[in-house]
XYZ file of C-alpha atoms in Angstrom:
719
model
C 0.002 0.000 -0.004
C 2.729 2.495 0.950
C 4.654 1.761 -2.214
C 1.506 2.558 -4.221
C 1.090 5.859 -2.303
C 4.735 6.704 -3.035
C 4.294 5.850 -6.683
C 1.249 8.141 -7.078
C 2.749 11.210 -5.350
C 6.180 10.832 -6.991
C 4.669 10.456 -10.458
C 2.296 13.446 -9.897
C 4.212 15.805 -7.564
C 2.779 19.084 -8.901
C -0.840 17.976 -8.447
C -0.044 16.738 -4.935
C 1.447 20.112 -3.938
C -1.434 22.052 -5.540
C -3.965 19.915 -3.626
C -2.238 20.769 -0.337
C -2.169 24.484 -1.138
C -5.881 24.531 -2.037
C -6.729 22.653 1.179
C -4.654 25.122 3.245
C -6.323 28.203 1.761
C -9.840 26.765 2.108
C -9.411 25.563 5.715
C -7.549 28.634 7.021
C -10.003 31.068 5.390
C -13.087 29.389 6.840
C -11.864 28.197 10.257
C -13.564 29.746 13.344
C -11.542 31.621 15.961
C -10.416 29.656 19.009
C -11.033 31.425 22.361
C -9.096 30.442 25.466
C -10.489 29.556 28.880
C -8.346 29.844 32.013
C -11.073 29.037 34.582
C -10.001 25.854 36.394
C -13.569 24.977 37.341
C -14.493 24.703 33.661
C -12.114 21.735 33.373
C -14.323 19.568 35.628
C -17.601 17.796 34.765
C -20.826 18.730 36.520
C -20.825 15.588 38.687
C -18.057 16.840 41.030
C -19.031 18.411 44.353
C -17.211 21.708 43.790
C -19.117 22.241 40.531
C -22.443 21.303 42.157
C -21.652 23.847 44.874
C -20.922 26.545 42.273
C -24.236 25.814 40.492
C -26.079 25.975 43.825
C -24.472 29.345 44.570
C -25.719 30.675 41.201
C -29.281 29.595 42.023
C -29.436 30.456 45.725
C -27.270 33.585 45.772
C -27.344 35.062 42.261
C -26.157 38.418 43.602
C -23.531 36.942 45.938
C -20.272 38.825 45.899
C -17.345 36.817 44.556
C -14.380 39.028 43.625
C -12.857 38.412 40.196
C -10.253 41.160 40.707
C -8.602 42.511 43.846
C -6.759 45.846 44.061
C -4.143 45.659 46.835
C -2.979 48.969 48.349
C 0.083 49.750 50.464
C 2.122 52.863 51.211
C 5.140 53.488 48.981
C 7.341 53.686 52.100
C 5.976 50.387 53.455
C 4.505 51.972 56.595
C 1.026 51.729 58.134
C -1.819 53.319 56.166
C -2.745 56.786 57.439
C -6.224 58.351 57.623
C -5.493 60.245 54.397
C -4.416 57.000 52.707
C -7.703 55.382 53.686
C -9.632 58.351 52.280
C -7.709 57.983 49.009
C -8.592 54.279 48.859
C -12.269 55.048 49.490
C -12.206 57.679 46.732
C -10.491 55.329 44.260
C -12.999 52.575 45.028
C -15.956 54.908 44.451
C -14.552 56.408 41.230
C -13.609 52.951 39.918
C -17.211 51.784 40.369
C -18.546 54.919 38.664
C -16.615 54.086 35.460
C -18.998 51.182 34.649
C -16.268 49.095 33.017
C -17.485 46.223 30.819
C -18.008 42.981 32.809
C -17.708 44.813 36.154
C -20.853 44.437 38.292
C -19.763 45.733 41.706
C -16.785 47.536 43.209
C -16.680 47.520 47.037
C -14.061 48.221 49.745
C -12.287 45.239 51.317
C -10.943 44.640 54.817
C -7.612 46.131 55.949
C -4.889 43.752 57.080
C -4.273 43.185 60.788
C -0.935 45.056 60.662
C -2.628 48.076 59.067
C -0.232 48.134 56.111
C -2.587 46.842 53.427
C -6.186 47.273 52.310
C -8.273 46.145 49.364
C -10.801 47.052 46.697
C -12.864 44.060 45.588
C -14.301 43.871 42.050
C -17.069 41.495 41.060
C -17.511 40.506 37.415
C -20.137 38.576 35.476
C -19.736 34.964 36.648
C -21.012 33.629 33.316
C -17.822 34.785 31.619
C -15.354 33.575 34.274
C -12.042 32.674 32.662
C -13.005 34.141 29.288
C -10.825 36.660 27.355
C -13.407 39.468 27.914
C -12.636 39.429 31.642
C -8.885 39.591 30.950
C -9.645 42.684 28.840
C -11.656 44.140 31.738
C -8.721 43.472 34.087
C -6.414 45.421 31.746
C -8.745 48.430 31.893
C -9.058 48.111 35.694
C -5.302 47.913 36.124
C -4.734 51.055 34.055
C -7.580 52.978 35.710
C -6.704 52.130 39.301
C -3.100 53.246 38.727
C -4.268 56.475 37.143
C -6.607 57.151 40.087
C -3.795 56.493 42.575
C -1.454 59.049 40.964
C -0.552 61.905 43.291
C -1.108 59.816 46.430
C 1.369 57.985 48.686
C -0.154 54.652 47.652
C 1.191 51.793 45.569
C -1.579 49.694 44.018
C -1.456 46.344 42.210
C -4.279 44.328 40.635
C -4.652 40.617 41.344
C -7.427 38.031 41.426
C -8.595 35.511 38.805
C -9.285 38.054 36.025
C -5.870 39.691 36.467
C -4.276 36.221 36.479
C -6.039 35.464 33.184
C -4.607 38.700 31.736
C -1.065 37.957 32.922
C -1.349 34.357 31.766
C -2.457 35.560 28.327
C 0.506 37.924 28.041
C 2.910 35.265 29.328
C 1.560 32.717 26.819
C 2.087 35.095 23.874
C 5.689 35.731 24.943
C 6.217 32.015 25.573
C 4.804 31.030 22.192
C 7.086 33.517 20.424
C 10.173 32.212 22.236
C 9.192 28.584 21.671
C 8.496 29.233 17.989
C 11.812 31.001 17.413
C 13.751 28.414 19.450
C 12.130 25.506 17.598
C 12.862 27.085 14.200
C 16.511 27.775 15.012
C 17.169 24.323 16.514
C 15.649 22.444 13.566
C 17.427 24.659 11.010
C 20.865 24.453 12.609
C 20.648 20.704 13.322
C 19.540 19.849 9.778
C 22.343 22.019 8.354
C 24.849 20.093 10.494
C 23.415 16.689 9.528
C 22.972 17.190 5.784
C 25.100 20.330 5.094
C 22.367 21.250 2.593
C 20.391 24.510 2.987
C 17.430 23.283 0.914
C 16.996 20.263 3.167
C 17.307 22.456 6.259
C 14.544 24.867 5.214
C 12.280 22.357 3.476
C 10.685 20.774 6.602
C 10.160 24.190 8.178
C 8.289 25.427 5.086
C 6.198 22.286 4.629
C 5.416 21.953 8.339
C 4.411 25.628 8.381
C 1.765 24.749 5.768
C 0.743 21.677 7.764
C 0.497 23.839 10.931
C -1.965 26.220 9.282
C -4.184 23.334 8.166
C -3.959 21.571 11.549
C -4.872 24.748 13.473
C -7.898 25.280 11.249
C -9.093 21.693 11.717
C -8.540 21.943 15.485
C -10.690 25.092 15.587
C -13.438 23.243 13.750
C -13.242 20.268 16.125
C -13.194 22.483 19.230
C -16.352 24.303 18.115
C -18.091 21.172 16.830
C -17.620 19.112 19.987
C -17.813 22.059 22.430
C -14.356 21.414 23.859
C -12.489 23.691 26.289
C -9.614 25.694 24.831
C -6.535 26.662 26.827
C -3.605 28.888 25.949
C -1.033 26.216 26.920
C -2.257 23.982 24.061
C -0.943 26.450 21.454
C 2.599 26.270 22.859
C 2.536 22.472 22.955
C 1.065 22.346 19.437
C 3.963 24.302 17.944
C 6.460 21.833 19.355
C 4.435 18.737 18.402
C 3.936 19.844 14.781
C 7.549 20.862 14.156
C 9.104 18.157 16.301
C 7.080 15.192 15.058
C 6.986 16.585 11.498
C 10.781 16.802 11.445
C 10.966 13.254 12.816
C 8.929 11.867 9.927
C 10.901 14.012 7.483
C 14.155 12.510 8.785
C 12.770 8.947 8.718
C 12.003 9.452 5.017
C 15.122 11.406 3.984
C 17.591 9.008 5.604
C 15.985 6.120 3.739
C 15.835 8.146 0.491
C 19.570 8.885 0.791
C 20.246 5.228 1.524
C 18.419 4.130 -1.623
C 20.295 6.693 -3.728
C 23.579 5.299 -2.350
C 22.402 1.809 -3.313
C 22.115 2.985 -6.955
C 18.371 3.623 -7.324
C 17.194 6.161 -9.910
C 16.015 9.292 -7.972
C 12.248 8.872 -8.410
C 12.481 5.126 -7.815
C 14.571 5.836 -4.694
C 11.755 7.952 -3.239
C 9.106 5.347 -4.125
C 11.233 2.658 -2.434
C 11.808 4.946 0.559
C 8.069 5.514 1.037
C 7.420 1.807 0.478
C 10.000 0.700 3.028
C 9.646 3.321 5.776
C 5.971 4.256 5.196
C 4.644 1.445 7.379
C 6.974 2.426 10.229
C 5.952 6.102 9.943
C 2.240 5.234 9.817
C 2.540 2.869 12.768
C 4.543 5.400 14.751
C 2.000 8.126 14.003
C -0.817 5.724 14.789
C 0.651 5.054 18.234
C 0.897 8.798 18.890
C -2.634 9.489 17.611
C -4.130 6.641 19.664
C -2.321 7.812 22.798
C -3.520 11.384 22.338
C -7.106 10.279 21.604
C -7.046 8.303 24.862
C -7.187 11.735 26.563
C -10.855 11.910 25.495
C -11.451 9.510 28.403
C -10.074 12.141 30.787
C -12.477 13.897 33.143
C -10.533 17.172 32.804
C -11.736 19.555 30.072
C -8.163 20.756 29.478
C -6.945 17.282 28.595
C -10.136 16.426 26.692
C -9.397 19.332 24.367
C -5.667 18.677 24.171
C -6.083 15.030 23.097
C -8.128 15.567 19.890
C -6.156 18.729 19.040
C -2.815 16.932 19.137
C -4.263 13.836 17.394
C -5.464 16.070 14.533
C -2.041 17.733 14.322
C -0.211 14.390 14.122
C -2.738 12.995 11.588
C -2.169 15.928 9.243
C 1.600 15.609 9.774
C 1.432 11.880 8.891
C -0.440 12.541 5.654
C 2.065 15.264 4.761
C 4.969 12.916 5.533
C 3.639 10.305 3.107
C 2.477 12.691 0.337
C 3.601 16.339 0.450
C 7.247 15.802 1.442
C 7.857 12.940 -1.063
C 6.229 15.040 -3.793
C 8.380 18.115 -3.062
C 11.621 16.130 -2.727
C 10.969 14.094 -5.874
C 10.348 17.318 -7.769
C 13.735 18.698 -6.640
C 15.587 15.379 -6.911
C 19.123 14.815 -5.564
C 19.723 18.579 -5.834
C 17.955 18.731 -2.478
C 21.331 17.695 -0.977
C 23.228 20.561 -2.698
C 26.021 21.596 -2.235
C 27.078 18.536 -0.188
C 28.209 15.438 -2.036
C 28.310 13.215 1.062
C 24.930 11.720 0.113
C 26.619 9.828 -2.728
C 28.579 7.516 -0.432
C 28.251 6.088 3.042
C 30.988 7.278 5.445
C 33.612 4.651 6.161
C 33.994 3.328 9.734
C 30.775 5.030 10.869
C 30.284 5.262 14.657
C 26.970 3.480 14.422
C 28.608 0.586 12.588
C 30.969 0.206 15.567
C 28.040 0.389 17.997
C 26.186 -2.182 15.926
C 29.132 -4.567 16.012
C 29.408 -4.075 19.773
C 25.740 -4.933 20.287
C 26.056 -7.943 17.999
C 28.878 -9.300 20.162
C 27.455 -8.439 23.628
C 23.662 -7.957 23.530
C 23.302 -9.080 27.172
C 25.677 -6.350 28.375
C 23.848 -3.687 26.319
C 20.493 -4.804 27.717
C 21.758 -4.946 31.323
C 23.476 -1.530 31.342
C 20.659 0.331 29.552
C 18.003 -1.410 31.677
C 19.869 -0.519 34.890
C 20.061 3.164 33.890
C 16.282 3.212 33.309
C 15.585 1.380 36.564
C 17.769 3.637 38.756
C 16.208 6.814 37.362
C 12.743 5.351 37.913
C 13.322 5.275 41.689
C 12.692 9.034 41.796
C 8.979 8.458 41.071
C 8.516 7.285 44.659
C 8.839 10.901 45.869
C 6.394 12.458 43.390
C 3.929 15.058 44.740
C 1.417 17.199 42.845
C 0.566 20.912 42.955
C -2.674 22.315 41.558
C -2.346 26.060 41.071
C -2.606 26.206 37.272
C -2.559 30.024 37.241
C 0.728 30.489 39.088
C 2.210 27.520 37.260
C 1.404 29.147 33.916
C 3.313 32.396 34.428
C 6.429 33.763 36.151
C 6.222 34.726 39.842
C 7.161 38.294 38.866
C 3.824 38.908 37.107
C 1.677 41.480 38.969
C -1.172 39.100 39.827
C 1.323 36.624 41.294
C 2.956 39.397 43.380
C -0.515 40.327 44.719
C -1.234 36.675 45.575
C 2.055 36.368 47.480
C 1.576 39.698 49.308
C -1.972 38.782 50.343
C -0.774 35.488 51.769
C 1.664 37.408 53.976
C -0.723 40.196 54.959
C -3.909 38.188 55.470
C -4.746 34.596 56.346
C -3.253 32.466 53.581
C -6.727 31.195 52.672
C -8.415 34.620 52.783
C -7.900 35.295 49.078
C -9.915 32.194 48.142
C -12.244 31.175 51.023
C -14.121 27.908 51.077
C -17.931 27.963 51.126
C -20.151 25.321 52.703
C -23.721 25.492 51.370
C -26.317 23.854 53.646
C -29.582 23.287 51.759
C -32.982 21.918 52.664
C -33.818 18.765 50.690
C -37.610 19.085 51.122
C -37.952 22.765 50.197
C -38.796 23.852 53.750
C -36.903 26.726 55.461
C -33.823 25.738 57.425
C -33.852 25.727 61.241
C -31.570 28.681 62.042
C -31.199 27.657 65.655
C -28.491 25.137 64.736
C -26.392 27.481 62.595
C -23.962 28.537 65.343
C -23.282 24.953 66.388
C -22.760 23.896 62.760
C -20.348 26.797 62.174
C -18.456 25.874 65.366
C -17.968 22.311 64.144
C -16.648 23.584 60.816
C -14.343 26.013 62.615
C -12.900 23.236 64.753
C -11.632 21.270 61.738
C -7.855 20.939 61.626
C -6.507 23.491 59.132
C -9.452 25.937 59.396
C -8.703 29.484 60.586
C -12.349 30.563 60.991
C -15.909 29.653 60.018
C -19.088 31.708 60.141
C -22.565 31.742 58.705
C -22.448 34.610 56.179
C -25.851 34.619 54.435
C -29.158 32.837 53.859
C -31.129 33.006 50.616
C -34.515 34.761 50.449
C -36.482 31.523 50.719
C -34.493 30.468 53.775
C -33.691 27.110 52.174
C -29.921 27.532 51.676
C -27.300 28.930 54.078
C -23.761 29.910 53.114
C -21.041 29.233 55.696
C -17.733 30.937 54.854
C -14.749 28.859 55.935
C -11.284 30.439 55.820
C -8.420 27.952 55.712
C -5.011 28.501 57.252
C -3.317 27.656 53.961
C -3.180 29.029 50.411
C -5.904 27.420 48.308
C -3.728 25.333 45.977
C -1.397 23.784 48.567
C -1.518 20.133 49.607
C -2.361 21.226 53.162
C -5.371 23.224 51.951
C -6.583 20.338 49.771
C -6.258 17.929 52.704
C -8.036 20.438 54.978
C -10.942 20.888 52.573
C -11.316 17.116 52.498
C -11.758 17.151 56.279
C -14.187 20.089 55.967
C -16.263 18.013 53.525
C -16.388 15.087 55.950
C -17.508 17.275 58.864
C -19.951 19.254 56.697
C -21.593 16.079 55.363
C -21.603 14.157 58.648
C -23.051 17.038 60.707
C -25.664 18.256 58.237
C -29.047 18.207 60.107
C -31.676 15.709 58.992
C -33.480 16.910 55.888
C -30.500 18.931 54.649
C -27.591 18.420 52.282
C -24.145 20.069 52.453
C -22.001 20.972 49.432
C -18.483 22.392 49.719
C -17.285 24.877 47.111
C -14.402 27.274 46.516
C -10.975 26.936 44.879
C -9.566 24.406 47.341
C -12.620 22.230 46.741
C -12.062 22.548 42.986
C -8.429 21.504 43.396
C -9.553 18.568 45.534
C -11.836 17.417 42.708
C -9.112 17.974 40.115
C -6.901 15.685 42.214
C -9.615 13.020 42.127
C -10.091 13.531 38.393
C -6.359 13.113 37.705
C -6.273 9.907 39.776
C -9.232 8.673 37.707
C -7.257 9.459 34.551
C -4.263 7.502 35.833
C -6.513 4.447 36.192
C -8.195 4.811 32.784
C -6.158 6.838 30.263
C -2.839 5.134 30.986
C -4.004 1.516 30.601
C -6.200 2.267 27.561
C -3.345 4.088 25.775
C -0.910 1.251 26.607
C -3.288 -1.460 25.347
C -4.019 0.381 22.084
C -0.318 1.018 21.452
C 0.354 -2.690 22.053
C -2.322 -3.550 19.459
C -0.600 -1.278 16.902
C 2.761 -2.867 17.694
C 1.247 -6.336 17.372
C -0.271 -5.545 13.977
C 2.950 -3.950 12.698
C 5.248 -6.731 13.917
C 2.762 -9.622 13.511
C 3.832 -10.755 16.958
C 2.297 -11.345 20.381
C 5.607 -11.428 22.254
C 7.420 -8.285 21.035
C 4.696 -5.756 22.021
C 4.950 -6.838 25.684
C 8.614 -6.084 26.185
C 8.449 -3.030 23.917
C 5.664 -1.444 25.985
C 7.444 -2.508 29.198
C 10.592 -0.724 28.014
C 8.544 2.386 27.214
C 7.030 2.166 30.718
C 10.561 2.127 32.137
C 11.323 5.165 29.988
C 8.340 6.952 31.516
C 9.391 5.991 35.033
C 12.956 7.182 34.509
C 11.729 10.482 33.067
C 9.336 11.189 35.943
C 12.004 10.141 38.442
C 14.605 12.511 36.971
C 12.050 15.356 36.886
C 11.160 14.796 40.544
C 14.833 14.857 41.578
C 15.675 17.996 39.563
C 12.538 20.151 39.943
C 10.964 18.933 43.161
C 13.770 17.719 45.424
C 16.771 19.780 44.251
C 14.731 23.030 44.103
C 12.790 22.177 47.270
C 9.399 22.682 45.589
C 6.189 21.352 47.173
C 5.504 19.295 44.050
C 5.168 19.187 40.262
C 2.184 20.424 38.243
C -0.643 17.938 38.609
C -1.112 17.286 34.880
C 2.583 16.629 34.196
C 2.550 12.795 34.572
C -0.467 12.447 32.248
C 1.038 14.625 29.532
C 4.496 13.153 30.026
C 3.173 9.597 29.842
C 1.451 10.292 26.549
C 4.383 12.139 24.972
C 7.087 9.813 26.207
C 5.100 6.613 25.652
C 3.597 7.629 22.307
C 6.468 9.523 20.725
C 9.064 7.314 22.413
C 7.371 4.343 20.780
C 8.148 5.967 17.379
C 11.826 5.220 17.803
C 11.176 1.694 19.015
C 8.987 1.090 15.985
C 11.559 2.482 13.558
C 14.387 0.426 15.079
C 12.453 -2.840 15.394
C 10.926 -2.462 11.923
C 14.468 -2.081 10.545
C 15.663 -5.041 12.602
C 12.852 -7.138 11.092
C 13.818 -5.937 7.621
C 17.449 -6.972 8.162
C 16.332 -10.353 9.515
C 14.273 -10.907 6.384
C 17.497 -10.510 4.389
C 18.563 -13.816 6.032
C 20.582 -12.502 8.963
C 20.485 -14.117 12.399
C 18.894 -12.122 15.295
C 22.159 -10.684 16.657
C 23.472 -9.681 13.258
C 20.081 -8.151 12.367
C 20.152 -6.075 15.576
C 23.646 -4.845 14.762
C 22.686 -3.905 11.195
C 19.505 -2.183 12.446
C 21.556 -0.023 14.799
C 24.026 0.744 11.998
C 21.363 1.971 9.558
C 18.471 3.176 11.766
C 20.746 4.507 14.525
C 21.651 7.772 12.733
C 17.968 8.420 11.989
C 16.894 7.775 15.576
C 19.785 9.877 16.928
C 19.044 12.830 14.664
C 15.269 12.661 15.138
C 15.597 12.154 18.898
C 17.993 15.076 19.278
C 15.822 17.456 17.252
C 12.588 16.436 18.992
C 14.173 16.610 22.459
C 15.707 19.987 21.666
C 12.403 21.381 20.328
C 10.538 20.296 23.437
C 13.320 21.843 25.514
C 12.427 25.221 23.976
C 9.307 25.144 26.155
C 11.658 25.932 29.036
C 12.103 29.392 27.484
C 8.466 30.297 28.252
C 9.387 31.405 31.763
C 6.687 29.581 33.737
C 6.904 26.457 35.869
C 4.289 24.450 33.954
C 6.019 24.700 30.572
C 9.490 24.561 32.122
C 8.723 21.277 33.900
C 6.901 19.953 30.848
C 9.693 20.976 28.471
C 12.389 19.322 30.579
C 10.389 16.166 31.265
C 9.342 15.527 27.669
C 12.737 16.411 26.161
C 14.512 14.189 28.723
C 12.020 11.394 28.097
C 12.498 11.570 24.336
C 16.289 11.575 24.770
C 15.988 8.456 26.941
C 13.601 6.850 24.442
C 15.954 7.523 21.522
C 19.447 7.096 22.979
C 18.873 4.426 25.617
C 15.683 2.568 24.888
C 15.458 2.416 21.064
C 19.195 2.201 20.349
C 20.245 -0.293 22.999
C 17.592 -1.713 25.304
C 14.929 -3.006 22.877
C 17.201 -4.182 20.016
C 19.490 -5.991 22.451
C 16.483 -7.675 24.078
C 15.187 -8.651 20.636
C 18.592 -10.107 19.764
C 18.639 -12.121 23.002
C 15.082 -13.423 22.614
C 15.798 -14.339 18.985
C 13.151 -15.834 16.739
C 10.783 -16.258 19.697
C 10.307 -12.473 19.741
C 8.209 -12.792 16.564
C 5.943 -15.610 17.802
C 3.410 -16.809 16.658
C 4.267 -15.392 13.219
C 7.492 -15.541 11.278
C 7.844 -11.833 10.548
C 11.639 -12.075 10.756
C 11.914 -14.816 8.122
C 12.637 -14.046 4.480
C 9.543 -13.894 2.275
C 9.333 -14.705 -1.430
C 10.093 -11.537 -3.365
C 11.458 -9.708 -0.310
C 14.242 -7.221 -0.790
C 13.363 -6.373 -4.398
C 14.877 -2.937 -3.937
C 18.243 -4.405 -3.112
C 20.139 -5.238 0.055
C 21.193 -2.663 2.611
C 24.213 -0.714 1.311
C 27.565 -1.610 2.790
C 26.130 -4.815 4.273
C 29.054 -6.893 3.079
C 31.517 -4.368 4.472
C 29.686 -4.462 7.804
C 29.698 -8.254 7.960
C 33.393 -8.432 7.141
C 34.284 -5.787 9.697
C 32.145 -7.539 12.288
C 33.862 -10.945 11.962
C 36.431 -11.765 14.647
C 40.016 -12.236 13.495
């Protein structure tokens, strides 16, 4: 099938390119815009308690005051606020409310801090648009206006709160995307120039993937609108890296094989047809593993991951089609001139390093398997210390951003949980008014919970059927201590609810508690489903029941070693409370799915060499000789492109960039090059049971043996 695809696109390259250009123009011109949502609560389904509590608040207390933005005041000299300062704050609060800024519903004064150095203005916005770009726009206006109103006073004022965090996150994402895009472009360009010493080949994938990126983004916008998925700004940064990283991988898979066929004496067009025919199945299987793993995110309970899965699956699908059609068409149109001005493509380098590595593996496969396996196992020990953090806002931007400074200052000046209090809603289940006589006792029980600073009954709805108890925790909302404390608050609230009533616990700590539960659910569902589906793809590609088991086990070790190294470097060495909660899920899918690409390429080549009549050890050595340079180049470029995410300047993308780039490096340079081929060599023909995929087939090898095979065999013989 892949040879037929190669034949069609190589014989009709102009029509193939024109079809891509028409598709790009049509999709980009008609695609809907893709808004971003930064509201953590929107990532959870309606069945979780924190979301039920939020819905109850909307019904019972539609006019309840929940600040979306907080203006924090302090004197420029750091002293206590004077009477004149307090008058200035009151004036600013009044004038700010009189401006009637879009989305702003109420502007009221807040409580001063106990030390008298800080005070607040609280701004309520339309709750229906929480996390939407319009509220970030409103925060920008508020920030400018409040500073203007404070001019000429002794006050310093900063704007924080969820709307201000959305604004800062938006700005940080734009800067991060620009840095990631530039870094990715430079890394791919420079690396390809070093590998091929050919400017056309260096720019070609960047141009073609740019076209693919435009089409993929358009299709993602369609899918997001069609299936009502949640969009998030972090997806755009990840998408850039996936498209250019994976696209360059498939480009290299194809070009290394094309160069190999030219060296073997094939006519240029026939060389490309043979290249697509030989490596097409490996590319399709590798892409299939990635697509399946990403689509497994649809099973996630988190809206963020639900949207990310299909988006990345679409991106890889378009990249796969381009790798099998657009790139072969363009290269076949240019011909061997694509390698200009270098002439190294005409001959294979003598005494190549990978030939020496291949001979070493052929002689000592057990040593290669033991050393590489031990490296993976030792690094995996770090996973035992993994802890999660849940503050997506602060994880998505630098600590120097204004909203983050406000959050930190408020934690020092007020109770750490004051910025995001927990609400316990006690509701009548039979529609009758609540008995208010028990409110004080109920509040006392909530206040006595370990980790609670205070609890009080704050309001009752007009019908008297729902009461709101405000519980202030001793800890900042996203910390492990706050999440544990809100769990205890839930237990006490539920257990002590009077007969005929129901208690629901809301607030940010409650949302983080439910996100924790959702992520644990994903660990139990997404991981196994993705692993099973990848094993099915491996089984179909290799026609084996045995090989997929140790291949997926090796990828699992790669995941463990990556998480372990990330824990040691970012959590333990930097003394952080934990890593971003979504990191293991994303890392698993990238490392397992994309890491499987290199396993597939190496094992597919090993099978090809075995079909030429070589024994298992010799086939493993030849596979490393010929597929090793491809895996090394592709692994380096992909790891380096993911590392550009560390330029974004926020902890989420920094941790993600390191983890995925480290995982891909492990997958390419430890797992695919040494661990899995050496295991396959040791297991021998049994690795392909119950089929005989490693045995020569009638008509196999019609496009000639691997170049320099005789030289390799001679060099590999002892004596």
